[in-house]
PDB file of C-alpha atoms in Angstrom:
ATOM      1  CA  MET A   1       0.007  -0.027   0.029  1.00  0.00           C
ATOM      2  CA  THR A   2       1.102   3.244  -1.035  1.00  0.00           C
ATOM      3  CA  ASN A   3       1.108   5.891   2.125  1.00  0.00           C
ATOM      4  CA  VAL A   4      -0.474   9.662   1.315  1.00  0.00           C
ATOM      5  CA  PHE A   5       1.486  12.443   1.931  1.00  0.00           C
ATOM      6  CA  VAL A   6      -0.688  15.297   4.512  1.00  0.00           C
ATOM      7  CA  PRO A   7       0.650  18.111   4.471  1.00  0.00           C
ATOM      8  CA  TYR A   8       0.602  19.559   8.768  1.00  0.00           C
ATOM      9  CA  ARG A   9      -1.893  22.348   9.228  1.00  0.00           C
ATOM     10  CA  ASN A  10      -0.926  24.467  11.671  1.00  0.00           C
ATOM     11  CA  PRO A  11      -3.941  25.465  13.281  1.00  0.00           C
ATOM     12  CA  VAL A  12      -3.839  29.176  13.895  1.00  0.00           C
ATOM     13  CA  THR A  13      -2.508  29.938  10.275  1.00  0.00           C
ATOM     14  CA  GLY A  14      -3.719  27.191   8.085  1.00  0.00           C
ATOM     15  CA  LEU A  15      -0.585  26.487   6.840  1.00  0.00           C
ATOM     16  CA  ALA A  16       2.800  24.075   6.573  1.00  0.00           C
ATOM     17  CA  HIS A  17       4.449  25.283  10.131  1.00  0.00           C
ATOM     18  CA  HIS A  18       4.866  24.098  13.132  1.00  0.00           C
ATOM     19  CA  ALA A  19       7.437  27.493  14.348  1.00  0.00           C
ATOM     20  CA  GLN A  20       5.782  31.131  14.720  1.00  0.00           C
ATOM     21  CA  PRO A  21       7.415  34.430  13.388  1.00  0.00           C
ATOM     22  CA  GLY A  22       8.726  36.345  15.503  1.00  0.00           C
ATOM     23  CA  ILE A  23       9.629  39.542  13.464  1.00  0.00           C
ATOM     24  CA  THR A  24       5.675  40.303  11.410  1.00  0.00           C
ATOM     25  CA  LYS A  25       7.524  43.637  10.340  1.00  0.00           C
ATOM     26  CA  ILE A  26      10.067  45.782   9.143  1.00  0.00           C
ATOM     27  CA  PRO A  27      10.624  48.913   7.957  1.00  0.00           C
ATOM     28  CA  SER A  28       9.446  48.973   4.288  1.00  0.00           C
ATOM     29  CA  PRO A  29      13.204  49.710   2.558  1.00  0.00           C
ATOM     30  CA  GLU A  30      13.857  52.285   0.298  1.00  0.00           C
ATOM     31  CA  SER A  31      16.990  50.301  -0.770  1.00  0.00           C
ATOM     32  CA  LEU A  32      16.891  46.719  -1.027  1.00  0.00           C
ATOM     33  CA  LEU A  33      20.428  43.664  -1.870  1.00  0.00           C
ATOM     34  CA  PHE A  34      19.076  40.062  -2.910  1.00  0.00           C
ATOM     35  CA  VAL A  35      21.652  38.136  -1.463  1.00  0.00           C
ATOM     36  CA  GLY A  36      21.107  34.611  -3.329  1.00  0.00           C
ATOM     37  CA  ASN A  37      21.223  31.854  -5.579  1.00  0.00           C
ATOM     38  CA  SER A  38      19.375  30.836  -8.981  1.00  0.00           C
ATOM     39  CA  LEU A  39      15.877  30.570  -7.064  1.00  0.00           C
ATOM     40  CA  PHE A  40      16.553  34.228  -7.843  1.00  0.00           C
ATOM     41  CA  PHE A  41      17.944  34.594 -10.671  1.00  0.00           C
ATOM     42  CA  PHE A  42      16.156  32.898 -13.227  1.00  0.00           C
ATOM     43  CA  ASN A  43      13.194  34.625 -15.734  1.00  0.00           C
ATOM     44  CA  ASN A  44      15.919  37.601 -15.667  1.00  0.00           C
ATOM     45  CA  GLY A  45      16.061  38.286 -11.224  1.00  0.00           C
ATOM     46  CA  VAL A  46      13.509  38.103  -9.313  1.00  0.00           C
ATOM     47  CA  HIS A  47      13.926  42.141  -8.216  1.00  0.00           C
ATOM     48  CA  ARG A  48      13.074  42.973 -11.837  1.00  0.00           C
ATOM     49  CA  PHE A  49       9.127  41.394 -10.856  1.00  0.00           C
ATOM     50  CA  VAL A  50       9.549  43.123  -7.805  1.00  0.00           C
ATOM     51  CA  ARG A  51      10.430  46.895  -9.142  1.00  0.00           C
ATOM     52  CA  LYS A  52       6.926  46.092 -11.862  1.00  0.00           C
ATOM     53  CA  LEU A  53       5.351  45.029  -8.508  1.00  0.00           C
ATOM     54  CA  LEU A  54       6.342  48.866  -6.603  1.00  0.00           C
ATOM     55  CA  ALA A  55       5.560  50.855  -9.898  1.00  0.00           C
ATOM     56  CA  GLY A  56       1.336  48.240  -9.909  1.00  0.00           C
ATOM     57  CA  SER A  57       1.093  49.713  -6.637  1.00  0.00           C
ATOM     58  CA  ASP A  58      -1.030  52.312  -5.461  1.00  0.00           C
ATOM     59  CA  PRO A  59       0.285  54.734  -4.395  1.00  0.00           C
ATOM     60  CA  ARG A  60       3.914  53.945  -6.817  1.00  0.00           C
ATOM     61  CA  VAL A  61       6.928  52.812  -4.381  1.00  0.00           C
ATOM     62  CA  SER A  62      10.596  52.752  -6.020  1.00  0.00           C
ATOM     63  CA  CYS A  63      12.877  50.702  -4.132  1.00  0.00           C
ATOM     64  CA  ARG A  64      16.560  51.212  -5.652  1.00  0.00           C
ATOM     65  CA  MET A  65      17.435  47.086  -5.512  1.00  0.00           C
ATOM     66  CA  ASN A  66      20.416  44.899  -6.142  1.00  0.00           C
ATOM     67  CA  LEU A  67      21.110  41.260  -7.615  1.00  0.00           C
ATOM     68  CA  ILE A  68      24.382  39.564  -6.187  1.00  0.00           C
ATOM     69  CA  ALA A  69      23.778  35.652  -7.070  1.00  0.00           C
ATOM     70  CA  ILE A  70      25.488  32.706  -7.663  1.00  0.00           C
ATOM     71  CA  GLY A  71      24.369  29.743  -9.151  1.00  0.00           C
ATOM     72  CA  GLY A  72      23.562  26.922  -6.731  1.00  0.00           C
ATOM     73  CA  ALA A  73      25.220  28.858  -3.172  1.00  0.00           C
ATOM     74  CA  SER A  74      23.843  28.251  -0.234  1.00  0.00           C
ATOM     75  CA  LEU A  75      24.558  31.476   1.723  1.00  0.00           C
ATOM     76  CA  TYR A  76      28.143  30.798   3.152  1.00  0.00           C
ATOM     77  CA  TRP A  77      29.232  30.992  -1.009  1.00  0.00           C
ATOM     78  CA  HIS A  78      28.299  34.669   0.554  1.00  0.00           C
ATOM     79  CA  ASP A  79      30.894  37.079   1.358  1.00  0.00           C
ATOM     80  CA  LEU A  80      28.056  39.361   2.661  1.00  0.00           C
ATOM     81  CA  GLU A  81      31.114  41.703   4.100  1.00  0.00           C
ATOM     82  CA  THR A  82      32.541  42.980   0.896  1.00  0.00           C
ATOM     83  CA  TYR A  83      29.509  43.566  -0.471  1.00  0.00           C
ATOM     84  CA  PHE A  84      29.334  46.958   1.545  1.00  0.00           C
ATOM     85  CA  ARG A  85      33.118  47.710   0.326  1.00  0.00           C
ATOM     86  CA  PRO A  86      32.681  51.694  -0.790  1.00  0.00           C
ATOM     87  CA  ASN A  87      32.826  52.810  -4.275  1.00  0.00           C
ATOM     88  CA  ALA A  88      31.625  49.161  -6.130  1.00  0.00           C
ATOM     89  CA  ILE A  89      28.065  47.436  -5.098  1.00  0.00           C
ATOM     90  CA  ALA A  90      25.726  49.860  -6.562  1.00  0.00           C
ATOM     91  CA  SER A  91      27.878  52.748  -6.491  1.00  0.00           C
ATOM     92  CA  TYR A  92      26.713  54.115  -9.452  1.00  0.00           C
ATOM     93  CA  ALA A  93      23.385  53.853 -11.534  1.00  0.00           C
ATOM     94  CA  ILE A  94      23.375  54.379 -16.187  1.00  0.00           C
ATOM     95  CA  LYS A  95      20.262  56.392 -16.639  1.00  0.00           C
ATOM     96  CA  ASN A  96      17.574  54.545 -18.891  1.00  0.00           C
ATOM     97  CA  ASP A  97      15.692  57.410 -20.413  1.00  0.00           C
ATOM     98  CA  GLY A  98      17.887  57.997 -23.475  1.00  0.00           C
ATOM     99  CA  THR A  99      20.888  59.463 -22.040  1.00  0.00           C
ATOM    100  CA  ASN A 100      23.694  57.793 -20.937  1.00  0.00           C
ATOM    101  CA  ARG A 101      24.084  59.636 -18.458  1.00  0.00           C
ATOM    102  CA  LEU A 102      25.958  58.561 -14.921  1.00  0.00           C
ATOM    103  CA  VAL A 103      23.839  58.606 -11.648  1.00  0.00           C
ATOM    104  CA  TRP A 104      26.784  58.217  -8.609  1.00  0.00           C
ATOM    105  CA  ARG A 105      25.338  57.660  -5.657  1.00  0.00           C
ATOM    106  CA  ALA A 106      27.102  60.250  -2.600  1.00  0.00           C
ATOM    107  CA  PRO A 107      28.927  58.277  -0.657  1.00  0.00           C
ATOM    108  CA  GLN A 108      27.919  58.556   2.373  1.00  0.00           C
ATOM    109  CA  LYS A 109      24.373  57.912   1.585  1.00  0.00           C
ATOM    110  CA  LYS A 110      23.667  54.059   3.401  1.00  0.00           C
ATOM    111  CA  LEU A 111      23.679  51.297   0.227  1.00  0.00           C
ATOM    112  CA  TRP A 112      20.227  48.975   1.095  1.00  0.00           C
ATOM    113  CA  ASP A 113      18.107  49.133   4.343  1.00  0.00           C
ATOM    114  CA  ALA A 114      17.403  45.450   4.442  1.00  0.00           C
ATOM    115  CA  VAL A 115      18.856  42.718   2.851  1.00  0.00           C
ATOM    116  CA  ILE A 116      16.799  39.271   2.029  1.00  0.00           C
ATOM    117  CA  LEU A 117      18.741  35.877   2.398  1.00  0.00           C
ATOM    118  CA  CYS A 118      18.331  33.391   1.289  1.00  0.00           C
ATOM    119  CA  ASP A 119      19.892  29.247   1.334  1.00  0.00           C
ATOM    120  CA  SER A 120      19.784  27.500  -1.134  1.00  0.00           C
ATOM    121  CA  THR A 121      16.759  25.065  -1.625  1.00  0.00           C
ATOM    122  CA  GLN A 122      18.862  22.009   0.551  1.00  0.00           C
ATOM    123  CA  GLY A 123      20.905  24.935   2.590  1.00  0.00           C
ATOM    124  CA  PRO A 124      18.472  24.894   5.768  1.00  0.00           C
ATOM    125  CA  ILE A 125      17.124  20.627   6.455  1.00  0.00           C
ATOM    126  CA  HIS A 126      20.511  18.306   4.663  1.00  0.00           C
ATOM    127  CA  PRO A 127      21.694  16.658   7.583  1.00  0.00           C
ATOM    128  CA  ASP A 128      25.545  18.683   6.265  1.00  0.00           C
ATOM    129  CA  LEU A 129      24.437  21.957   5.819  1.00  0.00           C
ATOM    130  CA  ARG A 130      21.555  22.894   8.290  1.00  0.00           C
ATOM    131  CA  ASP A 131      24.368  23.180  10.601  1.00  0.00           C
ATOM    132  CA  ARG A 132      26.388  26.264   8.704  1.00  0.00           C
ATOM    133  CA  PHE A 133      23.025  26.853   7.354  1.00  0.00           C
ATOM    134  CA  ILE A 134      22.818  28.392  11.232  1.00  0.00           C
ATOM    135  CA  GLU A 135      25.400  29.552  11.926  1.00  0.00           C
ATOM    136  CA  THR A 136      26.342  31.815   8.370  1.00  0.00           C
ATOM    137  CA  ALA A 137      23.042  32.698   8.653  1.00  0.00           C
ATOM    138  CA  ALA A 138      23.515  34.539  12.227  1.00  0.00           C
ATOM    139  CA  ARG A 139      26.998  36.203  10.868  1.00  0.00           C
ATOM    140  CA  ASP A 140      25.517  37.671   8.632  1.00  0.00           C
ATOM    141  CA  ALA A 141      22.651  39.354  10.269  1.00  0.00           C
ATOM    142  CA  ALA A 142      24.952  40.828  11.977  1.00  0.00           C
ATOM    143  CA  ILE A 143      27.196  42.064   9.116  1.00  0.00           C
ATOM    144  CA  ALA A 144      24.047  43.596   7.615  1.00  0.00           C
ATOM    145  CA  ARG A 145      22.706  45.328  10.513  1.00  0.00           C
ATOM    146  CA  SER A 146      26.336  46.588  11.677  1.00  0.00           C
ATOM    147  CA  HIS A 147      25.850  47.951   8.168  1.00  0.00           C
ATOM    148  CA  GLY A 148      21.970  49.553   8.907  1.00  0.00           C
ATOM    149  CA  ALA A 149      20.245  46.802   7.284  1.00  0.00           C
ATOM    150  CA  GLU A 150      17.724  44.868   8.126  1.00  0.00           C
ATOM    151  CA  PRO A 151      18.031  40.866   7.501  1.00  0.00           C
ATOM    152  CA  VAL A 152      14.978  38.915   6.207  1.00  0.00           C
ATOM    153  CA  PHE A 153      15.537  35.342   5.138  1.00  0.00           C
ATOM    154  CA  MET A 154      13.533  33.627   2.711  1.00  0.00           C
ATOM    155  CA  ILE A 155      11.943  30.379   2.562  1.00  0.00           C
ATOM    156  CA  THR A 156      12.132  28.455  -0.171  1.00  0.00           C
ATOM    157  CA  TRP A 157       9.657  26.109  -2.535  1.00  0.00           C
ATOM    158  CA  ALA A 158       9.907  22.645  -1.868  1.00  0.00           C
ATOM    159  CA  TYR A 159      11.471  20.340  -4.759  1.00  0.00           C
ATOM    160  CA  ALA A 160       7.552  19.759  -6.611  1.00  0.00           C
ATOM    161  CA  ASP A 161       8.271  15.946  -5.572  1.00  0.00           C
ATOM    162  CA  ARG A 162       9.229  16.510  -2.318  1.00  0.00           C
ATOM    163  CA  PRO A 163       5.875  18.589  -0.978  1.00  0.00           C
ATOM    164  CA  GLU A 164       7.234  17.415   2.516  1.00  0.00           C
ATOM    165  CA  MET A 165      10.081  20.202   2.588  1.00  0.00           C
ATOM    166  CA  THR A 166       7.372  22.886   2.950  1.00  0.00           C
ATOM    167  CA  GLU A 167       7.156  22.641   6.387  1.00  0.00           C
ATOM    168  CA  GLU A 168      10.837  21.335   7.242  1.00  0.00           C
ATOM    169  CA  LEU A 169      12.121  24.580   5.373  1.00  0.00           C
ATOM    170  CA  ALA A 170       9.209  26.632   6.945  1.00  0.00           C
ATOM    171  CA  ASP A 171      10.814  25.813  10.412  1.00  0.00           C
ATOM    172  CA  ALA A 172      14.136  25.008   9.366  1.00  0.00           C
ATOM    173  CA  VAL A 173      14.202  29.150   8.530  1.00  0.00           C
ATOM    174  CA  ILE A 174      11.625  30.452  10.700  1.00  0.00           C
ATOM    175  CA  ALA A 175      13.573  29.377  13.333  1.00  0.00           C
ATOM    176  CA  VAL A 176      16.931  30.830  12.046  1.00  0.00           C
ATOM    177  CA  ALA A 177      14.987  34.271  11.458  1.00  0.00           C
ATOM    178  CA  ASN A 178      13.215  34.623  14.925  1.00  0.00           C
ATOM    179  CA  ALA A 179      16.694  33.595  16.890  1.00  0.00           C
ATOM    180  CA  ASN A 180      18.120  37.175  14.730  1.00  0.00           C
ATOM    181  CA  HIS A 181      15.311  38.704  15.561  1.00  0.00           C
ATOM    182  CA  ALA A 182      14.747  38.614  11.504  1.00  0.00           C
ATOM    183  CA  LEU A 183      12.071  38.751   8.947  1.00  0.00           C
ATOM    184  CA  ALA A 184      10.822  35.849   8.221  1.00  0.00           C
ATOM    185  CA  ILE A 185       9.212  35.705   4.120  1.00  0.00           C
ATOM    186  CA  PRO A 186       6.917  32.475   2.913  1.00  0.00           C
ATOM    187  CA  ALA A 187       7.607  31.995  -0.314  1.00  0.00           C
ATOM    188  CA  GLY A 188       6.922  28.298   0.063  1.00  0.00           C
ATOM    189  CA  LEU A 189       4.464  28.315   2.211  1.00  0.00           C
ATOM    190  CA  ALA A 190       2.646  30.189  -0.801  1.00  0.00           C
ATOM    191  CA  PHE A 191       3.737  27.997  -3.911  1.00  0.00           C
ATOM    192  CA  ALA A 192       2.075  25.054  -1.437  1.00  0.00           C
ATOM    193  CA  GLU A 193      -0.903  26.868  -1.134  1.00  0.00           C
ATOM    194  CA  ALA A 194      -1.182  27.009  -5.474  1.00  0.00           C
ATOM    195  CA  GLU A 195       0.548  23.774  -5.121  1.00  0.00           C
ATOM    196  CA  LYS A 196      -3.332  23.029  -3.210  1.00  0.00           C
ATOM    197  CA  PHE A 197      -6.186  25.601  -4.981  1.00  0.00           C
ATOM    198  CA  ALA A 198      -4.094  26.955  -8.506  1.00  0.00           C
ATOM    199  CA  PRO A 199      -2.460  23.006  -9.330  1.00  0.00           C
ATOM    200  CA  ASP A 200      -2.561  23.534 -13.769  1.00  0.00           C
ATOM    201  CA  ILE A 201      -0.164  26.910 -12.594  1.00  0.00           C
ATOM    202  CA  ALA A 202       3.153  25.485 -12.898  1.00  0.00           C
ATOM    203  CA  LEU A 203       5.650  27.537 -10.903  1.00  0.00           C
ATOM    204  CA  THR A 204       8.881  25.020 -11.324  1.00  0.00           C
ATOM    205  CA  ILE A 205      10.376  24.358 -14.702  1.00  0.00           C
ATOM    206  CA  SER A 206      10.647  20.463 -16.028  1.00  0.00           C
ATOM    207  CA  ASP A 207      13.309  20.260 -12.871  1.00  0.00           C
ATOM    208  CA  LYS A 208      10.821  20.379 -10.259  1.00  0.00           C
ATOM    209  CA  ARG A 209      12.755  23.228  -8.117  1.00  0.00           C
ATOM    210  CA  HIS A 210      13.616  26.597 -10.390  1.00  0.00           C
ATOM    211  CA  PRO A 211      10.899  28.507 -11.262  1.00  0.00           C
ATOM    212  CA  THR A 212       8.586  29.510 -13.623  1.00  0.00           C
ATOM    213  CA  PRO A 213       7.504  33.596 -15.146  1.00  0.00           C
ATOM    214  CA  GLU A 214       4.885  32.023 -12.268  1.00  0.00           C
ATOM    215  CA  GLY A 215       6.879  31.144  -9.636  1.00  0.00           C
ATOM    216  CA  SER A 216       8.754  34.428  -9.893  1.00  0.00           C
ATOM    217  CA  TYR A 217       5.800  36.922  -9.450  1.00  0.00           C
ATOM    218  CA  LEU A 218       5.022  34.285  -6.722  1.00  0.00           C
ATOM    219  CA  LEU A 219       7.541  35.212  -4.902  1.00  0.00           C
ATOM    220  CA  ALA A 220       7.711  38.087  -5.813  1.00  0.00           C
ATOM    221  CA  ALA A 221       3.864  39.364  -4.619  1.00  0.00           C
ATOM    222  CA  VAL A 222       5.131  36.923  -2.084  1.00  0.00           C
ATOM    223  CA  ILE A 223       8.450  39.368  -0.854  1.00  0.00           C
ATOM    224  CA  LEU A 224       6.183  42.574  -2.068  1.00  0.00           C
ATOM    225  CA  GLU A 225       3.606  41.906   1.384  1.00  0.00           C
ATOM    226  CA  SER A 226       6.896  40.603   3.147  1.00  0.00           C
ATOM    227  CA  VAL A 227       8.712  43.322   2.961  1.00  0.00           C
ATOM    228  CA  PHE A 228       7.776  46.204   1.626  1.00  0.00           C
ATOM    229  CA  GLY A 229       3.380  45.171   3.459  1.00  0.00           C
ATOM    230  CA  ILE A 230       1.751  46.452  -0.004  1.00  0.00           C
ATOM    231  CA  ASN A 231      -1.809  44.243  -0.928  1.00  0.00           C
ATOM    232  CA  ALA A 232      -0.386  42.140  -3.760  1.00  0.00           C
ATOM    233  CA  ARG A 233      -4.232  42.322  -4.908  1.00  0.00           C
ATOM    234  CA  ARG A 234      -4.467  46.389  -5.754  1.00  0.00           C
ATOM    235  CA  VAL A 235      -1.083  45.938  -8.022  1.00  0.00           C
ATOM    236  CA  SER A 236      -1.937  46.812 -11.366  1.00  0.00           C
ATOM    237  CA  GLU A 237       1.048  44.786 -13.243  1.00  0.00           C
ATOM    238  CA  ASP A 238       0.852  40.839 -14.516  1.00  0.00           C
ATOM    239  CA  CYS A 239       4.359  40.773 -15.619  1.00  0.00           C
ATOM    240  CA  GLY A 240       3.405  39.153 -18.674  1.00  0.00           C
ATOM    241  CA  LEU A 241       1.235  36.894 -17.166  1.00  0.00           C
ATOM    242  CA  THR A 242      -2.180  36.765 -18.614  1.00  0.00           C
ATOM    243  CA  PRO A 243      -3.976  38.843 -15.926  1.00  0.00           C
ATOM    244  CA  GLU A 244      -5.998  35.550 -14.467  1.00  0.00           C
ATOM    245  CA  THR A 245      -2.740  33.836 -13.853  1.00  0.00           C
ATOM    246  CA  ALA A 246      -1.479  37.383 -11.808  1.00  0.00           C
ATOM    247  CA  MET A 247      -4.471  37.724 -10.629  1.00  0.00           C
ATOM    248  CA  ILE A 248      -4.357  34.272  -8.287  1.00  0.00           C
ATOM    249  CA  LEU A 249      -0.611  34.186  -7.685  1.00  0.00           C
ATOM    250  CA  ARG A 250      -1.631  37.900  -5.598  1.00  0.00           C
ATOM    251  CA  GLU A 251      -4.971  36.252  -4.385  1.00  0.00           C
ATOM    252  CA  ILE A 252      -3.044  33.077  -3.110  1.00  0.00           C
ATOM    253  CA  ALA A 253       0.277  35.609  -1.880  1.00  0.00           C
ATOM    254  CA  HIS A 254      -1.512  37.918  -0.064  1.00  0.00           C
ATOM    255  CA  LYS A 255      -4.150  35.135   2.019  1.00  0.00           C
ATOM    256  CA  THR A 256      -0.673  33.684   2.985  1.00  0.00           C
ATOM    257  CA  ALA A 257       1.464  36.616   3.519  1.00  0.00           C
ATOM    258  CA  VAL A 258      -1.846  37.611   6.433  1.00  0.00           C
ATOM    259  CA  ARG A 259      -2.026  34.291   7.585  1.00  0.00           C
ATOM    260  CA  PHE A 260       1.022  33.567   8.770  1.00  0.00           C
ATOM    261  CA  PHE A 261       1.998  36.983   9.715  1.00  0.00           C
ATOM    262  CA  ASP A 262      -0.992  37.335  11.699  1.00  0.00           C
ATOM    263  CA  ARG A 263      -2.030  40.595   8.985  1.00  0.00           C
ATOM    264  CA  PRO A 264      -6.298  41.681   8.935  1.00  0.00           C
ATOM    265  CA  LEU A 265      -7.787  40.409   5.638  1.00  0.00           C
ATOM    266  CA  GLN A 266      -7.754  43.601   2.955  1.00  0.00           C
ATOM    267  CA  SER A 267     -10.550  43.653  -0.063  1.00  0.00           C
ATOM    268  CA  PRO A 268      -9.605  44.532  -3.166  1.00  0.00           C
ATOM    269  CA  SER A 269      -8.930  47.674  -5.038  1.00  0.00           C
ATOM    270  CA  GLN A 270     -13.020  48.194  -6.702  1.00  0.00           C
ATOM    271  CA  ASN A 271     -11.919  47.729 -10.481  1.00  0.00           C
ATOM    272  CA  ARG A 272     -10.554  44.261 -10.100  1.00  0.00           C
ATOM    273  CA  VAL A 273     -12.314  40.863  -9.664  1.00  0.00           C
ATOM    274  CA  SER A 274     -11.334  38.740  -6.849  1.00  0.00           C
ATOM    275  CA  ALA A 275      -9.846  35.459  -7.619  1.00  0.00           C
ATOM    276  CA  ARG A 276     -10.574  32.108  -6.679  1.00  0.00           C
ATOM    277  CA  LYS A 277      -9.962  32.017  -3.406  1.00  0.00           C
ATOM    278  CA  ALA A 278      -7.838  30.164  -1.729  1.00  0.00           C
TER     279      ALA A 278
END
């Protein structure tokens, strides 16, 4: 007889996690660094999705973003301290207005208000890697704070054929985030909710790990909710997806975030139709 996996449901949130988040909000950042791996850089980078969603919010929100990602990387592959060195990363930008003008960042200006830290999918839970994840998370949280940036940890999603990883990853990352007094982003929990309520929307490619454009869109929508506190249901940007698919994913992102962070459920704007119930 084949055993059927039955996911755990938290009695408070209804999501697949035991540990409860200790931090439920941070100040909305005006500058943001993503540090991670291919889960971030697929589909031309999740930061580009986030930027478009922010531009499609009402009122429109602006945030300067940078992405540093290494394929297959665990967090310990990254030397976070070097990313904060002066006159290097984010020291200038080139205007995309036809002038090709170089704009230098004022050297006294803080580099980033927050840093989103994403380990490999196996990093937080593999018996040979999880201790290193815990150590690196503490190190990176301290480094980020020493530069005035808020550390944020990403709960990644399960392999498509390993749904039990959802709970394992959520509990491992929430525990580390709580230990470092940091926010955890429930992206993996949103992926599990999408699998339950919108199974026809493929969130990973054929390798069952890396995100499709739909997966990157959902990831960005959860970041929008978690880090910026913006109701994704009120965003008017579909990032090239069909309007129906984008609306469903924003709905899932919103309902996951409000349950995870124990926030009030907000209504969508009046001029947009609510997606299917999640």
